Tab-separated table of C-alpha atoms and ligand atoms in Angstrom:
chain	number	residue	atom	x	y	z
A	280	UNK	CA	39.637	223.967	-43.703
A	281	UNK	CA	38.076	227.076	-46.538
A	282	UNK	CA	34.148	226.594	-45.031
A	283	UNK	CA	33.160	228.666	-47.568
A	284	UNK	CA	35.102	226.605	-49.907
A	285	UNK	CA	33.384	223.440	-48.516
A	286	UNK	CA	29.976	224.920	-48.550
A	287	UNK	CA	29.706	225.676	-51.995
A	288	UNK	CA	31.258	222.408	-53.033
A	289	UNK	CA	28.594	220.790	-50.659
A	290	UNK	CA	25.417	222.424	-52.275
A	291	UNK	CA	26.805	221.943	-55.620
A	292	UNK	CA	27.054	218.184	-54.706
A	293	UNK	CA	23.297	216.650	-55.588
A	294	UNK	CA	23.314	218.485	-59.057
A	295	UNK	CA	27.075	217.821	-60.240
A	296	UNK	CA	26.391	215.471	-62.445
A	297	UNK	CA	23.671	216.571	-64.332
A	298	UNK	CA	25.684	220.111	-65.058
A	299	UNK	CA	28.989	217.956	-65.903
A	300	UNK	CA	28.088	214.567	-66.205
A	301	UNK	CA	26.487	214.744	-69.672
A	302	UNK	CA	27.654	217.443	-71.684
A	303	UNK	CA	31.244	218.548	-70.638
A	304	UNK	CA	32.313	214.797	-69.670
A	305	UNK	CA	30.804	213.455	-72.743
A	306	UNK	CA	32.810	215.995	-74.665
A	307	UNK	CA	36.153	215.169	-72.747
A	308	UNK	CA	36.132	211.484	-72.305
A	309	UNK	CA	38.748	210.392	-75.043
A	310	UNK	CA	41.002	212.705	-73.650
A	311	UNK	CA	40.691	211.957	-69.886
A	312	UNK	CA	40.725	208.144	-70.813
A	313	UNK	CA	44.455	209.301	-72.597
A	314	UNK	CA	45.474	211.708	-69.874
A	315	UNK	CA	45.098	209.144	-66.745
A	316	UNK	CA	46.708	206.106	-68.813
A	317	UNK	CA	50.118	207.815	-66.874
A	318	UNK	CA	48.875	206.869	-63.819
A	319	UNK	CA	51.423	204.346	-62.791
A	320	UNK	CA	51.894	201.885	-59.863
A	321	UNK	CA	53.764	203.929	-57.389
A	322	UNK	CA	51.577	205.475	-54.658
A	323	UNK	CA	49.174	207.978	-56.192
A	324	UNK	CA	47.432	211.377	-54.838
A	325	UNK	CA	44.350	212.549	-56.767
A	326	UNK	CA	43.012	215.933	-56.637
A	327	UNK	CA	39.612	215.798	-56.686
A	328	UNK	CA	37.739	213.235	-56.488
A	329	UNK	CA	34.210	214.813	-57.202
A	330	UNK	CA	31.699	213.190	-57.465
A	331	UNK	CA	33.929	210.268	-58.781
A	332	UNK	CA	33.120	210.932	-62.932
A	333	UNK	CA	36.663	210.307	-63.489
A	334	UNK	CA	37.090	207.086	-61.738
A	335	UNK	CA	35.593	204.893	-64.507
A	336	UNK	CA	39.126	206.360	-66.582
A	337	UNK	CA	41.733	205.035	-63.903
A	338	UNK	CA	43.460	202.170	-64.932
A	339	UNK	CA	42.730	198.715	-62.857
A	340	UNK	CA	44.731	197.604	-60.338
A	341	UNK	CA	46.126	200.760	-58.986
A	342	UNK	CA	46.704	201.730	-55.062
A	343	UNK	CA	45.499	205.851	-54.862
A	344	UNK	CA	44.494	208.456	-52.114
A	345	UNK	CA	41.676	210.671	-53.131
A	346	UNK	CA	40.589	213.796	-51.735
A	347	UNK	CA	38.317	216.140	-51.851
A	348	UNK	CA	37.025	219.269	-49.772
A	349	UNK	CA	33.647	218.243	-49.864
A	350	UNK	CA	32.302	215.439	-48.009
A	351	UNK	CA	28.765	215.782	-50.111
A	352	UNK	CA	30.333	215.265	-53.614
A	353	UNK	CA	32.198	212.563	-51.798
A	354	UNK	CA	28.650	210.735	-50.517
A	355	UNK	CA	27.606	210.634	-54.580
A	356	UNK	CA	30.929	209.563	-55.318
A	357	UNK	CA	30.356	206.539	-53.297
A	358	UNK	CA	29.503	203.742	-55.637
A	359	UNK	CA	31.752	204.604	-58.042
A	360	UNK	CA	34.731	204.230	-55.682
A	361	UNK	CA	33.292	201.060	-54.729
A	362	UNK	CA	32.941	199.889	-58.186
A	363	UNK	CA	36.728	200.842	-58.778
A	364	UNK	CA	38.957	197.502	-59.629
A	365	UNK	CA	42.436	198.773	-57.305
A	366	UNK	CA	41.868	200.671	-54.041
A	367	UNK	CA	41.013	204.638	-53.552
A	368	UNK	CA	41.888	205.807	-49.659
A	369	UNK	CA	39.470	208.544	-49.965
A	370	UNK	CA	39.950	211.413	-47.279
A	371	UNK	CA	38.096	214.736	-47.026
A	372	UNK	CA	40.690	217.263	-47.354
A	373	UNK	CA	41.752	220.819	-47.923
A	374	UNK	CA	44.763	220.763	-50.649
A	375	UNK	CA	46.043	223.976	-48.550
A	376	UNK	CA	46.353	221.641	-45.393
A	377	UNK	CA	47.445	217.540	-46.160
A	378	UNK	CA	48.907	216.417	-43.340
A	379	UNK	CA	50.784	213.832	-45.427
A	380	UNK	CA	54.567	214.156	-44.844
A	381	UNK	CA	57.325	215.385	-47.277
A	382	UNK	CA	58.247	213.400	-50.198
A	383	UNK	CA	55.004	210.842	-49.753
A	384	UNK	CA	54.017	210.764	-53.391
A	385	UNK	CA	54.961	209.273	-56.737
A	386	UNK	CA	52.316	210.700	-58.782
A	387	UNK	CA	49.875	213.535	-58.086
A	388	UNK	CA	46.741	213.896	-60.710
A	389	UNK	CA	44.220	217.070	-60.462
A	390	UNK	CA	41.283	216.747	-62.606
A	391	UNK	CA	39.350	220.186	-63.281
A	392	UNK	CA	39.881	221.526	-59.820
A	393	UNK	CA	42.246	224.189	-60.060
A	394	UNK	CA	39.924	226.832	-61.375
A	395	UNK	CA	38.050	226.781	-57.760
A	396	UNK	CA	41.342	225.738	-55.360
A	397	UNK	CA	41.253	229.555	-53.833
A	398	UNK	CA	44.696	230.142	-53.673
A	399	UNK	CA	45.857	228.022	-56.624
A	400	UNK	CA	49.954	228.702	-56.263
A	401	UNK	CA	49.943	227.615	-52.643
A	402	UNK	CA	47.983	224.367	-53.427
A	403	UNK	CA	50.197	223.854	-56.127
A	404	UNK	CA	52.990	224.426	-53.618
A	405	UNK	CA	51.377	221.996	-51.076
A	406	UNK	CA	51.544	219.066	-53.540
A	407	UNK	CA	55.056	220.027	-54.235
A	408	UNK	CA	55.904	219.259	-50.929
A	409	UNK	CA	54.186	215.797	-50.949
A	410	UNK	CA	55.770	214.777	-54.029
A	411	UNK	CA	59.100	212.828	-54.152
A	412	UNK	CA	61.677	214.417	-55.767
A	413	UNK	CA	61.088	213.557	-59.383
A	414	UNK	CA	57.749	212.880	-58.770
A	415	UNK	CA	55.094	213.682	-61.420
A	416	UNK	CA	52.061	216.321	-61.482
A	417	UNK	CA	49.874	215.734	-64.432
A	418	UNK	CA	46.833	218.309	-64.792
A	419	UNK	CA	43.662	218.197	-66.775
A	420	UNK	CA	42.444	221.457	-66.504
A	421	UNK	CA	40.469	224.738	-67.179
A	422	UNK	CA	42.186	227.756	-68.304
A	423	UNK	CA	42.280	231.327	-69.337
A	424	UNK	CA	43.045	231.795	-72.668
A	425	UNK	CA	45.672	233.536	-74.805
A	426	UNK	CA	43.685	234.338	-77.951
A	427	UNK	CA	41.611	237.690	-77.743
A	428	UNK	CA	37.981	236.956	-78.168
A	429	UNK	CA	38.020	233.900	-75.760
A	430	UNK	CA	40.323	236.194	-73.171
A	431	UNK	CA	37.995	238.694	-73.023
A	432	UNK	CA	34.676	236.922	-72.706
A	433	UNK	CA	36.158	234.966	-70.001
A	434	UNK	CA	37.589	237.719	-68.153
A	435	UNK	CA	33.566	239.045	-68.187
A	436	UNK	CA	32.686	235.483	-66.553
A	437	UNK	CA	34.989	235.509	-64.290
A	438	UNK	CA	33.264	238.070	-62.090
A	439	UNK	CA	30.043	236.020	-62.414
A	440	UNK	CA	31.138	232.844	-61.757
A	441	UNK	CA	33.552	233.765	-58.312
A	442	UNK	CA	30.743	233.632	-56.247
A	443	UNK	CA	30.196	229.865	-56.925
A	444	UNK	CA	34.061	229.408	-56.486
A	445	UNK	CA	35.648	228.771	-60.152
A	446	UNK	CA	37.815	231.213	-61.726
A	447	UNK	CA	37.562	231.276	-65.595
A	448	UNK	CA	40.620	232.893	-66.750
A	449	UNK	CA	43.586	231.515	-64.233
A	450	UNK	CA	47.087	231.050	-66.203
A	451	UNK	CA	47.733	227.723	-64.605
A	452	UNK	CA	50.847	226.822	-66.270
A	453	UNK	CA	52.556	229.954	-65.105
A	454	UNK	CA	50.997	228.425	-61.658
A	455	UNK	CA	53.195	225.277	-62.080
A	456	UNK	CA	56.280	227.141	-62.289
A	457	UNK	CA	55.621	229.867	-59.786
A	458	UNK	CA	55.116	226.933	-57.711
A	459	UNK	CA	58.237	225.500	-57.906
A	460	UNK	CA	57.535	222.469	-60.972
A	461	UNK	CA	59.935	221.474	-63.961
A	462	UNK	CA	57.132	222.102	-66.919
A	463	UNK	CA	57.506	218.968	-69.341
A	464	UNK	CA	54.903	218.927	-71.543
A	465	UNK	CA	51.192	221.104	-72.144
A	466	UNK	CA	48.912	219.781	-74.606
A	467	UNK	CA	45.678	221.542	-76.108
A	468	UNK	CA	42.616	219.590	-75.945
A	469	UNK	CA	40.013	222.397	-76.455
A	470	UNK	CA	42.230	225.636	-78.245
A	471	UNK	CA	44.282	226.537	-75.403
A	472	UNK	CA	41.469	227.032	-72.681
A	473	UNK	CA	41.131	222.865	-71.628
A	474	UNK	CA	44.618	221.270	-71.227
A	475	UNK	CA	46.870	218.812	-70.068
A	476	UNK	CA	49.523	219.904	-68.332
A	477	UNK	CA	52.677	217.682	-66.791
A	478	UNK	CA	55.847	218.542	-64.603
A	479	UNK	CA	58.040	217.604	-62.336
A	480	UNK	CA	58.918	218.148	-58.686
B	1032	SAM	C1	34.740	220.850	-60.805
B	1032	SAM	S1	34.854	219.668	-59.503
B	1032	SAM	C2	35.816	218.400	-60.322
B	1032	SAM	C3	35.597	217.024	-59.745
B	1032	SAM	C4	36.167	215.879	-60.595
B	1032	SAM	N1	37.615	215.919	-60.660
B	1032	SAM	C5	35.564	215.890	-62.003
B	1032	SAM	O1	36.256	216.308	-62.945
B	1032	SAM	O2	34.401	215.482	-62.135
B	1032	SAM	C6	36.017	220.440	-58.402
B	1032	SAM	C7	36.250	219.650	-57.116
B	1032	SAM	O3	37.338	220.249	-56.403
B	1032	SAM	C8	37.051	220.182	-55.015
B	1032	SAM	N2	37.848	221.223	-54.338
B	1032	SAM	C9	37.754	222.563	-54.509
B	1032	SAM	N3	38.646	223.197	-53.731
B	1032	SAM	C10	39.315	222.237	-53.054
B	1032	SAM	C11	40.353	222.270	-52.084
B	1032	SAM	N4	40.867	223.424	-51.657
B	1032	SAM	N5	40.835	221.096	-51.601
B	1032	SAM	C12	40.310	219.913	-52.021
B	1032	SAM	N6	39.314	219.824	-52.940
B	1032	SAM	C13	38.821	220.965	-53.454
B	1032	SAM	C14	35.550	220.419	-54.940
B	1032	SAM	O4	34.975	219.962	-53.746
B	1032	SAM	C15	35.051	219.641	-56.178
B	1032	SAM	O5	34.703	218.310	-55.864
């Protein structure tokens, strides 16, 4: 398991949701409620749980594993996975090491967690693997951007914000397909720095 990884995760923990809950979550909620309505029936991997903000967007009924690299955000996650109406197998977990076998996955869903996965083509790799052929990856994430000003004043962030473990500027969808993923569809939510992003295996 990335310690250092872990650690930061784990001190960020107690204050999560008063950084994201209110503003940033507020702000994305229609969008998140959209993006996870393709969460079908089939067995379901979601990367990362958090602190569990997402949870209240899942639809009902469904049977997921959740993971996460920190066992603190997991703690505050708590009652919202036991408030969930389906069932969440939640496992502390580095996305660079599942032990889940080849092929074990219908679905996999990251929310806002591949701006701080440290090496973000092999984790992308590793949930290649665990996907069934044909299986579907659908991302909600962070991004750098392609139009000047934002490019830039991210690339000055960037440097900042490392040491708490997210990168500002990473061109994810060139991730996907370095990775190995059939790119289906990205959509802009916020210019072209938040979006949804969905291949297949
Ligand atoms: C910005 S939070 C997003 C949490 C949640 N999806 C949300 O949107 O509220 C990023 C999460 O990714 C987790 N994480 C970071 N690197 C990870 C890794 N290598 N494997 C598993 N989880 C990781 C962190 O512990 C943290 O909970």
């Amino acid at each position: 398991m990335d310690q250092l990884t872990k650690d930061r995760w784990d001190r960020a923990a107690r204050s999560f949701d008063l950084m994201a809950g209110y503003g940033p979550e507020k702000r994305w909620a229609p969008y998140k409620q959209e993006f996870f309505e393709r969460m079908g029936e089939g067995r379901v991997l979601f990367l990362a749980v958090g602190t569990g903000l997402d949870i209240r967007f899942f639809p009902p009924g469904r049977k997921l594993v959740g993971i996460d690299i920190s066992d603190k955000m997991l703690d505050v996650a708590r009652p919202r996975l036991e408030a969930y109406d389906g069932e969440i197998d939640v496992r502390v977990m580095d996305v660079h090491e599942m032990p889940f076998p080849d092929d074990e996955f219908d679905q996999v869903f990251t929310s806002c967690t591949f701006c701080s996965v440290p090496n973000p083509v092999k984790g992308l790799q590793a949930l290649h693997r665990v996907l069934k052929p044909g299986g579907e990856l659908h991302m909600f994430e962070h991004t750098g951007s392609s139009y000047y000003p934002f490019r830039m004043m991210m690339d000055l962030m960037t440097p900042l914000l490392r040491a708490r473990g997210t990168e500002m500027n990473r061109n994810t969808v060139a991730n996907v397909e370095a990775a190995g993923f059939e790119l289906r569809e990205v959509k802009h939510v916020f210019l072209d720095v938040v979006k949804t992003i969905h291949a297949t295996a």
